């Protein structure tokens, strides 16, 4: 599904479970040796998707170790993003000469827990979400907002190396699309545009940032 949200220069891979054939490089496995079983499964399947996406891009897979804030350390010629939630693991990669950054996120399509929307949104966004919910109450717009903000951060951080809070990006939604106006600037970035979809109990969002 995630490939529907991204341009053709992005290679993707996804799975809706934890395949028994999913494996890690030894260096990757060493990073999660003390993790709980659920975390090991998520990490393994996510990295397995990333390795498959790299092969589809024509790049030999390498260990994707965790850098600062846990972000995967991609090869110098590659930009990419990994996501996982219950029932979904996915990865997207592109050559750095074609895209500056890529960010993807997956969430279960269900309302956010009580109180979370107030933490992750701006007053203007809550008004926007209320209007959208009145028009289309079957869509969990609060969860879409959360997912898209996660994609914004995953796109922003590899370019800037700086933290971006939920309050630092103001989102507005269209039909399957969104724009993010940044209230914090770095790396020449002032905003993003991306896409989202809801299907089979999942919310997916993605941004492909051109150079």
mmCIF file of C-alpha atoms in Angstrom:
data_model
loop_
_atom_site.group_PDB
_atom_site.id
_atom_site.type_symbol
_atom_site.label_atom_id
_atom_site.label_comp_id
_atom_site.label_asym_id
_atom_site.label_seq_id
_atom_site.Cartn_x
_atom_site.Cartn_y
_atom_site.Cartn_z
ATOM 1 C CA UNK A 1 0.000 0.000 0.000
ATOM 2 C CA UNK A 2 2.735 2.449 0.898
ATOM 3 C CA UNK A 3 3.981 2.582 -2.691
ATOM 4 C CA UNK A 4 0.732 4.321 -3.660
ATOM 5 C CA UNK A 5 1.791 7.372 -1.660
ATOM 6 C CA UNK A 6 5.289 7.775 -3.069
ATOM 7 C CA UNK A 7 6.872 8.584 -6.452
ATOM 8 C CA UNK A 8 8.394 5.913 -8.664
ATOM 9 C CA UNK A 9 11.963 6.786 -7.602
ATOM 10 C CA UNK A 10 11.176 5.336 -4.161
ATOM 11 C CA UNK A 11 11.495 1.595 -3.623
ATOM 12 C CA UNK A 12 9.248 0.117 -0.944
ATOM 13 C CA UNK A 13 8.604 -3.142 0.872
ATOM 14 C CA UNK A 14 5.943 -4.033 3.418
ATOM 15 C CA UNK A 15 4.508 -6.923 5.368
ATOM 16 C CA UNK A 16 1.364 -7.350 7.434
ATOM 17 C CA UNK A 17 2.846 -9.881 9.830
ATOM 18 C CA UNK A 18 6.249 -11.047 11.067
ATOM 19 C CA UNK A 19 7.501 -13.533 8.444
ATOM 20 C CA UNK A 20 9.538 -16.423 9.861
ATOM 21 C CA UNK A 21 12.086 -15.905 7.069
ATOM 22 C CA UNK A 22 12.813 -12.349 8.234
ATOM 23 C CA UNK A 23 16.419 -12.126 9.405
ATOM 24 C CA UNK A 24 18.914 -9.504 10.563
ATOM 25 C CA UNK A 25 22.587 -8.868 10.092
ATOM 26 C CA UNK A 26 24.546 -9.878 13.173
ATOM 27 C CA UNK A 27 25.273 -6.228 14.029
ATOM 28 C CA UNK A 28 21.558 -5.418 13.879
ATOM 29 C CA UNK A 29 20.631 -8.415 16.024
ATOM 30 C CA UNK A 30 23.148 -7.314 18.631
ATOM 31 C CA UNK A 31 21.254 -4.052 19.101
ATOM 32 C CA UNK A 32 18.075 -5.772 20.260
ATOM 33 C CA UNK A 33 19.459 -8.758 22.132
ATOM 34 C CA UNK A 34 18.019 -7.436 25.419
ATOM 35 C CA UNK A 35 14.737 -6.170 23.942
ATOM 36 C CA UNK A 36 11.368 -7.747 24.697
ATOM 37 C CA UNK A 37 9.984 -10.215 22.148
ATOM 38 C CA UNK A 38 7.489 -7.741 20.661
ATOM 39 C CA UNK A 39 10.210 -5.165 20.054
ATOM 40 C CA UNK A 40 12.498 -7.813 18.497
ATOM 41 C CA UNK A 41 9.750 -8.850 16.085
ATOM 42 C CA UNK A 42 8.998 -5.260 15.046
ATOM 43 C CA UNK A 43 12.659 -4.412 14.604
ATOM 44 C CA UNK A 44 13.415 -7.590 12.645
ATOM 45 C CA UNK A 45 10.487 -7.273 10.254
ATOM 46 C CA UNK A 46 11.088 -3.550 9.743
ATOM 47 C CA UNK A 47 14.782 -4.060 8.926
ATOM 48 C CA UNK A 48 13.864 -7.017 6.699
ATOM 49 C CA UNK A 49 11.543 -4.720 4.731
ATOM 50 C CA UNK A 50 14.321 -2.141 4.474
ATOM 51 C CA UNK A 51 16.763 -4.734 3.142
ATOM 52 C CA UNK A 52 14.214 -5.819 0.515
ATOM 53 C CA UNK A 53 13.558 -2.220 -0.495
ATOM 54 C CA UNK A 54 17.292 -1.591 -0.877
ATOM 55 C CA UNK A 55 17.620 -4.612 -3.150
ATOM 56 C CA UNK A 56 14.695 -3.324 -5.234
ATOM 57 C CA UNK A 57 16.545 -0.023 -5.529
ATOM 58 C CA UNK A 58 19.660 -1.829 -6.731
ATOM 59 C CA UNK A 59 21.639 -1.178 -3.531
ATOM 60 C CA UNK A 60 23.252 -4.012 -1.604
ATOM 61 C CA UNK A 61 21.718 -4.253 1.878
ATOM 62 C CA UNK A 62 23.953 -3.393 4.821
ATOM 63 C CA UNK A 63 23.340 -3.406 8.575
ATOM 64 C CA UNK A 64 21.058 -0.494 9.478
ATOM 65 C CA UNK A 65 22.193 0.430 12.949
ATOM 66 C CA UNK A 66 20.518 2.981 15.183
ATOM 67 C CA UNK A 67 21.904 6.478 15.259
ATOM 68 C CA UNK A 68 20.874 9.425 17.403
ATOM 69 C CA UNK A 69 17.243 9.303 18.557
ATOM 70 C CA UNK A 70 17.067 5.742 17.182
ATOM 71 C CA UNK A 71 16.945 6.751 13.510
ATOM 72 C CA UNK A 72 18.358 4.141 11.093
ATOM 73 C CA UNK A 73 21.801 4.966 9.722
ATOM 74 C CA UNK A 74 21.435 4.547 5.968
ATOM 75 C CA UNK A 75 24.327 4.164 3.504
ATOM 76 C CA UNK A 76 25.664 7.486 2.255
ATOM 77 C CA UNK A 77 23.951 7.161 -1.136
ATOM 78 C CA UNK A 78 20.527 6.279 0.308
ATOM 79 C CA UNK A 79 17.702 8.059 2.121
ATOM 80 C CA UNK A 80 14.988 6.030 3.752
ATOM 81 C CA UNK A 81 12.381 5.479 6.430
ATOM 82 C CA UNK A 82 11.021 2.504 8.380
ATOM 83 C CA UNK A 83 7.695 2.219 10.192
ATOM 84 C CA UNK A 84 5.763 -0.373 12.133
ATOM 85 C CA UNK A 85 2.511 -0.725 14.027
ATOM 86 C CA UNK A 86 0.244 -3.629 14.931
ATOM 87 C CA UNK A 87 -0.445 -5.460 11.662
ATOM 88 C CA UNK A 88 2.020 -3.535 9.502
ATOM 89 C CA UNK A 89 5.753 -3.108 8.910
ATOM 90 C CA UNK A 90 7.128 -1.130 5.981
ATOM 91 C CA UNK A 91 10.158 0.649 4.549
ATOM 92 C CA UNK A 92 10.836 3.144 1.769
ATOM 93 C CA UNK A 93 14.209 4.048 0.255
ATOM 94 C CA UNK A 94 15.506 6.254 -2.545
ATOM 95 C CA UNK A 95 18.846 7.354 -3.928
ATOM 96 C CA UNK A 96 20.082 10.569 -2.355
ATOM 97 C CA UNK A 97 20.731 12.086 -5.771
ATOM 98 C CA UNK A 98 16.990 11.825 -6.508
ATOM 99 C CA UNK A 99 15.420 12.737 -3.158
ATOM 100 C CA UNK A 100 16.653 14.738 -0.204
ATOM 101 C CA UNK A 101 14.646 12.768 2.362
ATOM 102 C CA UNK A 102 11.679 10.417 2.744
ATOM 103 C CA UNK A 103 9.421 9.801 5.724
ATOM 104 C CA UNK A 104 6.687 7.207 6.215
ATOM 105 C CA UNK A 105 4.429 6.248 9.104
ATOM 106 C CA UNK A 106 1.806 3.577 9.812
ATOM 107 C CA UNK A 107 -0.836 3.586 12.533
ATOM 108 C CA UNK A 108 -3.921 1.584 13.365
ATOM 109 C CA UNK A 109 -7.031 3.403 12.180
ATOM 110 C CA UNK A 110 -8.605 4.138 15.533
ATOM 111 C CA UNK A 111 -9.110 7.283 17.642
ATOM 112 C CA UNK A 112 -6.181 8.551 19.650
ATOM 113 C CA UNK A 113 -6.342 7.837 23.396
ATOM 114 C CA UNK A 114 -8.067 10.503 25.482
ATOM 115 C CA UNK A 115 -5.949 13.605 25.913
ATOM 116 C CA UNK A 116 -3.374 12.777 23.237
ATOM 117 C CA UNK A 117 -4.832 15.070 20.566
ATOM 118 C CA UNK A 118 -4.364 18.082 22.843
ATOM 119 C CA UNK A 119 -0.684 17.157 23.223
ATOM 120 C CA UNK A 120 0.126 16.577 19.531
ATOM 121 C CA UNK A 121 -1.943 19.325 17.898
ATOM 122 C CA UNK A 122 -2.267 23.084 17.693
ATOM 123 C CA UNK A 123 -5.582 24.872 18.383
ATOM 124 C CA UNK A 124 -5.953 25.609 14.668
ATOM 125 C CA UNK A 125 -5.480 21.939 13.862
ATOM 126 C CA UNK A 126 -8.096 20.879 16.398
ATOM 127 C CA UNK A 127 -10.589 23.209 14.737
ATOM 128 C CA UNK A 128 -9.666 21.737 11.345
ATOM 129 C CA UNK A 129 -10.023 18.179 12.670
ATOM 130 C CA UNK A 130 -13.437 18.998 14.162
ATOM 131 C CA UNK A 131 -14.642 20.323 10.796
ATOM 132 C CA UNK A 132 -13.354 17.272 8.940
ATOM 133 C CA UNK A 133 -14.865 14.904 11.492
ATOM 134 C CA UNK A 134 -18.260 16.572 11.158
ATOM 135 C CA UNK A 135 -18.149 16.018 7.385
ATOM 136 C CA UNK A 136 -16.721 12.490 7.501
ATOM 137 C CA UNK A 137 -17.175 10.919 10.954
ATOM 138 C CA UNK A 138 -16.037 7.460 9.791
ATOM 139 C CA UNK A 139 -12.467 8.719 9.417
ATOM 140 C CA UNK A 140 -10.248 9.019 12.495
ATOM 141 C CA UNK A 141 -8.827 12.401 11.578
ATOM 142 C CA UNK A 142 -6.978 12.715 14.862
ATOM 143 C CA UNK A 143 -5.033 9.539 14.075
ATOM 144 C CA UNK A 144 -4.307 10.775 10.552
ATOM 145 C CA UNK A 145 -2.955 14.003 12.025
ATOM 146 C CA UNK A 146 -0.691 12.034 14.352
ATOM 147 C CA UNK A 147 0.582 9.804 11.543
ATOM 148 C CA UNK A 148 1.297 12.717 9.221
ATOM 149 C CA UNK A 149 3.198 14.550 11.967
ATOM 150 C CA UNK A 150 5.307 11.439 12.460
ATOM 151 C CA UNK A 151 6.095 11.433 8.724
ATOM 152 C CA UNK A 152 6.975 15.124 8.958
ATOM 153 C CA UNK A 153 9.491 14.447 11.729
ATOM 154 C CA UNK A 154 10.998 11.448 9.918
ATOM 155 C CA UNK A 155 11.528 13.616 6.837
ATOM 156 C CA UNK A 156 12.847 16.611 8.779
ATOM 157 C CA UNK A 157 15.344 14.950 11.103
ATOM 158 C CA UNK A 158 17.730 13.371 8.548
ATOM 159 C CA UNK A 159 18.072 16.759 6.835
ATOM 160 C CA UNK A 160 18.520 18.937 9.915
ATOM 161 C CA UNK A 161 19.648 16.653 12.747
ATOM 162 C CA UNK A 162 17.402 18.725 15.010
ATOM 163 C CA UNK A 163 14.367 17.914 17.127
ATOM 164 C CA UNK A 164 10.968 18.968 15.784
ATOM 165 C CA UNK A 165 8.090 19.053 18.256
ATOM 166 C CA UNK A 166 4.463 18.383 17.419
ATOM 167 C CA UNK A 167 3.826 22.094 17.920
ATOM 168 C CA UNK A 168 6.456 23.024 15.307
ATOM 169 C CA UNK A 169 4.403 21.941 12.284
ATOM 170 C CA UNK A 170 0.874 23.034 11.393
ATOM 171 C CA UNK A 171 -0.999 20.586 9.165
ATOM 172 C CA UNK A 172 -3.907 21.012 6.791
ATOM 173 C CA UNK A 173 -5.620 18.159 4.972
ATOM 174 C CA UNK A 174 -7.030 17.568 1.518
ATOM 175 C CA UNK A 175 -8.444 14.431 -0.075
ATOM 176 C CA UNK A 176 -5.606 11.980 0.471
ATOM 177 C CA UNK A 177 -3.063 14.785 0.820
ATOM 178 C CA UNK A 178 -1.684 17.148 3.446
ATOM 179 C CA UNK A 179 0.551 20.155 3.782
ATOM 180 C CA UNK A 180 2.754 20.965 6.756
ATOM 181 C CA UNK A 181 3.791 24.542 7.467
ATOM 182 C CA UNK A 182 6.844 24.574 9.698
ATOM 183 C CA UNK A 183 7.005 26.976 12.626
ATOM 184 C CA UNK A 184 10.667 26.105 13.081
ATOM 185 C CA UNK A 185 13.128 26.392 10.204
ATOM 186 C CA UNK A 186 16.440 24.662 9.568
ATOM 187 C CA UNK A 187 18.220 23.264 6.543
ATOM 188 C CA UNK A 188 16.274 25.649 4.330
ATOM 189 C CA UNK A 189 13.046 23.781 5.116
ATOM 190 C CA UNK A 190 9.819 25.756 5.507
ATOM 191 C CA UNK A 191 7.204 23.082 4.865
ATOM 192 C CA UNK A 192 6.292 19.723 3.369
ATOM 193 C CA UNK A 193 3.566 18.204 1.278
ATOM 194 C CA UNK A 194 2.594 14.570 1.598
ATOM 195 C CA UNK A 195 -0.105 11.963 1.096
ATOM 196 C CA UNK A 196 -2.142 9.669 3.308
ATOM 197 C CA UNK A 197 -4.577 6.777 2.982
ATOM 198 C CA UNK A 198 -6.895 4.740 5.164
ATOM 199 C CA UNK A 199 -7.422 1.096 4.268
ATOM 200 C CA UNK A 200 -7.891 -2.264 5.965
ATOM 201 C CA UNK A 201 -7.823 -0.788 9.445
ATOM 202 C CA UNK A 202 -4.607 1.136 8.868
ATOM 203 C CA UNK A 203 -3.521 4.738 8.365
ATOM 204 C CA UNK A 204 -0.452 5.277 6.187
ATOM 205 C CA UNK A 205 1.259 8.589 5.474
ATOM 206 C CA UNK A 206 4.325 9.518 3.450
ATOM 207 C CA UNK A 207 6.478 12.435 2.328
ATOM 208 C CA UNK A 208 9.067 12.447 -0.475
ATOM 209 C CA UNK A 209 11.246 15.560 -0.231
ATOM 210 C CA UNK A 210 12.940 16.642 -3.426
ATOM 211 C CA UNK A 211 16.364 18.266 -3.323
#
